[in-house]
Amino acid sequence: LSAALREHAAAHTAEESTRRATYLAAKGRQLAESLDERATLDVLTSLALPHLGAWCIVDIIDVDGTIHRLAIVHPDPARQALLNELEGRWSPAESDSFGAPAMLRSPQPMLVAGEAIDAALAAARDPETLRILREIGVGSLLTVPLVIREHVIGALTFVSGQRDAHTVQDVALAEDLAIRSAMALDSARLHGEALELRAKADAASQAKTVFLGAMSHELRTPLNAIAGYVDLIDLGLRGPVTDEQRVDLGRIRRHQHHLMAPITDLLNLLPIGSGL
């Protein structure tokens, strides 16, 4: 009997390990699939620990230091409907003992077990939120930080069911999810910044092209006019032209060609299709 129990326990442990690894791999793929920050945040709102009754709170810290609650997610649709009523009402506060406020004070995985319901209710701050949290049920709170280059940019708080408690394996999985989430969010933000910088560079390049084209046009117009008048005079249309005057006209023509050459070279350097 003892051997059978040990075998059953080992099989259960192996099954749980496989389930957690499969879940982590699936979420890792989802996080890596997009470099769009919005899409990455959407994946964060779907995170949970893969056991019955667990739900998740996602806090994000903006660039200006403001903390906002990105999502509260429950695997049970009926309870999710209740939690949806907390949107815009249950916001993080500096005194909270879980979530992003707690991670800003100490960016280490934090497990609140016995007093979890008290911690959650203390953060409720209004009767309706209290009612919903009591109805949903809170077993234990497991918060892990989202860290990018030693800066806390948010937190994931996994809330167990009322009769459950987080295990050592849950803590390890939560940490892995947080690391992958932070890396994905960092990559998405860097990609977004790169696209923004590229757009600014393209705009600056276009402005330079327009400026050079306009400048070249303003210079070519009078230079072409000079060449035209030189030809008119040289043809004698304005009266007789002496040999000395023809020499002077030749000098004017040479200098006009000399000035036109760099302008033509400049226009050749402008992008094809710029319309200039």
XYZ file of C-alpha atoms in Angstrom:
276
model
C 0.000 0.000 0.000
C 2.796 2.390 0.939
C 4.572 1.740 -2.353
C 1.340 2.286 -4.266
C 0.769 5.604 -2.519
C 4.315 6.727 -3.287
C 3.876 5.705 -6.907
C 0.595 7.590 -7.110
C 2.164 10.683 -5.534
C 5.121 10.531 -7.955
C 2.762 10.194 -10.912
C 0.713 13.148 -9.685
C 3.862 15.247 -9.239
C 5.061 14.362 -12.737
C 1.650 15.220 -14.175
C 1.625 18.582 -12.394
C 5.158 19.315 -13.582
C 4.216 18.525 -17.164
C 1.097 20.686 -16.932
C 3.063 23.644 -15.587
C 5.799 23.271 -18.222
C 3.192 23.083 -20.993
C 1.423 26.166 -19.665
C 4.677 28.122 -19.363
C 5.730 27.167 -22.905
C 2.336 28.203 -24.310
C 2.376 31.588 -22.571
C 6.023 32.072 -23.554
C 5.093 31.560 -27.211
C 2.213 34.002 -26.932
C 4.449 36.626 -25.335
C 7.112 36.170 -28.011
C 4.728 36.245 -30.971
C 4.295 40.004 -31.142
C 6.553 43.029 -30.826
C 3.527 45.283 -30.418
C 3.249 46.631 -26.867
C -0.551 46.592 -26.869
C -0.619 42.962 -27.995
C 1.921 42.041 -25.313
C -0.173 43.728 -22.639
C -3.198 41.791 -23.901
C -1.289 38.545 -23.308
C -0.441 39.736 -19.785
C -4.149 40.134 -19.080
C -4.648 36.426 -19.788
C -2.060 35.138 -17.302
C -3.080 32.836 -14.478
C -1.699 29.881 -12.581
C -3.035 26.631 -14.055
C -5.168 25.363 -11.206
C -8.823 25.723 -10.355
C -9.970 28.887 -8.634
C -6.821 30.965 -9.216
C -7.148 34.461 -10.633
C -4.712 37.223 -11.495
C -4.241 40.956 -10.968
C -1.951 42.797 -13.408
C -0.503 46.182 -12.381
C 1.586 48.322 -14.722
C 3.772 51.306 -13.795
C 3.777 54.058 -16.406
C 6.869 56.048 -17.390
C 5.794 58.897 -15.090
C 5.573 56.495 -12.124
C 1.776 56.234 -12.071
C 0.467 52.762 -11.195
C -2.652 51.547 -12.953
C -4.491 48.251 -12.735
C -4.314 46.810 -16.234
C -6.611 43.849 -15.628
C -8.206 41.479 -13.137
C -8.686 38.051 -14.710
C -10.593 35.007 -13.437
C -10.860 31.647 -15.264
C -14.530 31.331 -14.222
C -16.714 33.486 -16.571
C -19.328 34.095 -13.875
C -16.745 35.375 -11.419
C -15.013 37.315 -14.183
C -18.293 39.171 -14.690
C -18.177 40.179 -11.016
C -14.543 41.272 -11.254
C -15.357 43.356 -14.340
C -17.431 45.558 -12.025
C -14.193 46.511 -10.254
C -12.714 48.093 -13.383
C -11.868 51.717 -12.618
C -12.953 51.253 -8.981
C -10.283 49.032 -7.427
C -7.039 50.867 -8.112
C -3.609 50.269 -6.548
C -2.707 52.452 -3.567
C 0.684 53.141 -2.033
C -0.274 51.375 1.201
C -1.298 48.081 -0.481
C 0.557 45.019 0.815
C 0.499 43.291 -2.588
C 0.712 44.243 -6.258
C 2.918 46.943 -7.757
C 2.968 49.164 -4.604
C 4.479 46.303 -2.588
C 6.984 45.498 -5.350
C 8.161 49.112 -5.475
C 9.002 48.843 -1.790
C 10.677 45.432 -2.126
C 10.986 43.887 -5.605
C 10.967 40.262 -4.444
C 8.306 37.532 -4.782
C 5.869 38.018 -1.914
C 3.395 35.459 -0.559
C 0.564 36.587 1.741
C -1.252 33.512 3.028
C -3.165 33.516 6.323
C -3.985 37.224 6.297
C -4.572 37.394 2.526
C -8.277 38.126 2.771
C -7.540 40.918 5.272
C -4.905 42.388 2.927
C -7.300 42.272 -0.020
C -10.178 43.750 1.935
C -7.948 46.484 3.366
C -7.149 47.507 -0.207
C -10.821 47.521 -1.233
C -11.699 50.963 0.171
C -15.421 50.891 -0.701
C -18.390 48.668 0.275
C -19.114 47.355 -3.237
C -15.518 46.247 -3.772
C -15.589 44.584 -0.348
C -18.761 42.705 -1.298
C -17.312 41.463 -4.601
C -14.023 40.332 -3.053
C -15.850 38.439 -0.301
C -18.048 36.769 -2.915
C -15.085 35.828 -5.123
C -13.021 34.514 -2.234
C -9.354 34.996 -1.471
C -7.069 32.150 -0.364
C -3.533 33.528 -0.649
C -1.844 36.337 -2.580
C 1.336 35.696 -4.547
C 2.916 38.825 -6.064
C 5.936 38.769 -8.376
C 7.558 41.873 -9.878
C 7.951 42.708 -13.556
C 11.523 44.005 -13.741
C 13.340 45.535 -16.718
C 17.007 46.432 -16.249
C 16.627 46.676 -12.460
C 13.511 48.860 -12.757
C 10.111 47.607 -11.565
C 7.604 48.268 -14.340
C 4.690 46.342 -12.876
C 3.581 43.288 -10.940
C 1.565 40.105 -11.316
C -0.517 39.058 -8.322
C -1.923 35.527 -8.419
C -4.862 34.987 -6.080
C -5.710 31.426 -5.056
C -9.193 30.141 -4.353
C -10.586 30.492 -0.848
C -9.639 26.963 0.248
C -6.363 26.828 -1.689
C -2.852 28.056 -1.024
C 0.066 28.706 -3.333
C 2.791 26.076 -3.400
C 6.537 26.327 -3.912
C 5.933 25.196 -7.476
C 3.417 28.029 -7.950
C 6.025 30.555 -6.804
C 8.593 29.170 -9.258
C 6.087 29.236 -12.116
C 4.975 32.771 -11.234
C 8.585 33.959 -11.279
C 9.154 32.354 -14.692
C 5.995 33.988 -16.050
C 7.071 37.370 -14.664
C 10.548 37.111 -16.212
C 9.152 36.177 -19.625
C 6.474 38.855 -19.402
C 8.993 41.567 -18.503
C 11.334 40.514 -21.328
C 8.470 40.491 -23.846
C 7.229 43.887 -22.682
C 10.758 45.301 -22.823
C 11.237 43.999 -26.377
C 7.878 45.436 -27.421
C 8.693 48.831 -25.922
C 12.146 48.907 -27.518
C 10.599 47.946 -30.852
C 8.035 50.713 -30.482
C 10.758 53.238 -29.645
C 12.783 52.088 -32.664
C 9.765 52.543 -34.944
C 9.157 55.992 -33.480
C 12.799 56.997 -33.995
C 12.690 55.671 -37.546
C 9.535 57.673 -38.252
C 11.227 60.808 -36.908
C 14.340 60.107 -39.006
C 12.198 59.578 -42.120
C 10.352 62.830 -41.424
C 13.659 64.683 -40.959
C 15.023 63.159 -44.178
C 11.896 64.180 -46.069
C 12.138 67.713 -44.667
C 15.791 67.869 -45.758
C 14.856 66.652 -49.243
C 12.123 69.273 -49.555
C 14.486 72.007 -48.336
C 17.277 71.037 -50.730
C 14.837 70.787 -53.620
C 13.355 74.204 -52.866
C 16.798 75.765 -52.455
C 18.010 74.242 -55.714
C 14.942 75.543 -57.505
C 15.472 79.040 -56.120
C 19.088 79.016 -57.296
C 18.491 77.435 -60.696
C 15.783 79.910 -61.724
C 17.956 83.073 -61.677
C 20.987 81.196 -63.057
C 18.961 79.931 -66.017
C 17.643 83.445 -66.537
C 21.241 84.751 -66.605
C 22.165 82.164 -69.227
C 19.132 83.141 -71.316
C 19.929 86.830 -71.283
C 23.573 86.135 -72.125
C 22.441 84.200 -75.199
C 20.071 86.999 -76.256
C 22.828 89.592 -76.050
C 25.349 87.275 -77.751
C 22.934 86.790 -80.677
C 22.819 90.544 -81.175
C 19.099 90.804 -80.478
C 19.770 93.787 -78.208
C 22.098 95.512 -80.657
C 25.595 95.095 -82.025
C 28.068 93.206 -79.800
C 31.787 93.995 -79.847
C 34.521 91.388 -79.589
C 35.391 92.611 -76.107
C 31.740 92.229 -75.052
C 31.661 88.654 -76.437
C 34.676 87.812 -74.266
C 32.832 89.206 -71.217
C 29.706 87.256 -72.148
C 31.801 84.097 -72.373
C 33.129 84.699 -68.880
C 29.577 85.192 -67.561
C 28.514 81.943 -69.272
C 31.431 79.990 -67.791
C 30.697 81.242 -64.292
C 27.010 80.418 -64.761
C 27.939 76.835 -65.749
C 30.316 76.655 -62.794
C 27.499 77.596 -60.381
C 25.012 75.234 -62.006
C 27.281 72.181 -61.696
C 27.053 71.699 -57.873
C 23.309 72.388 -57.973
C 22.874 69.618 -60.557
C 25.049 67.284 -58.469
C 22.934 68.065 -55.414
C 19.725 67.263 -57.272
C 21.215 63.948 -58.410
C 21.702 62.984 -54.754
C 18.035 63.481 -53.884
C 15.911 60.291 -53.609
C 14.256 59.068 -56.789
C 10.533 59.755 -56.669
C 10.838 62.752 -54.361
C 9.167 64.842 -57.028
C 11.925 67.451 -57.044
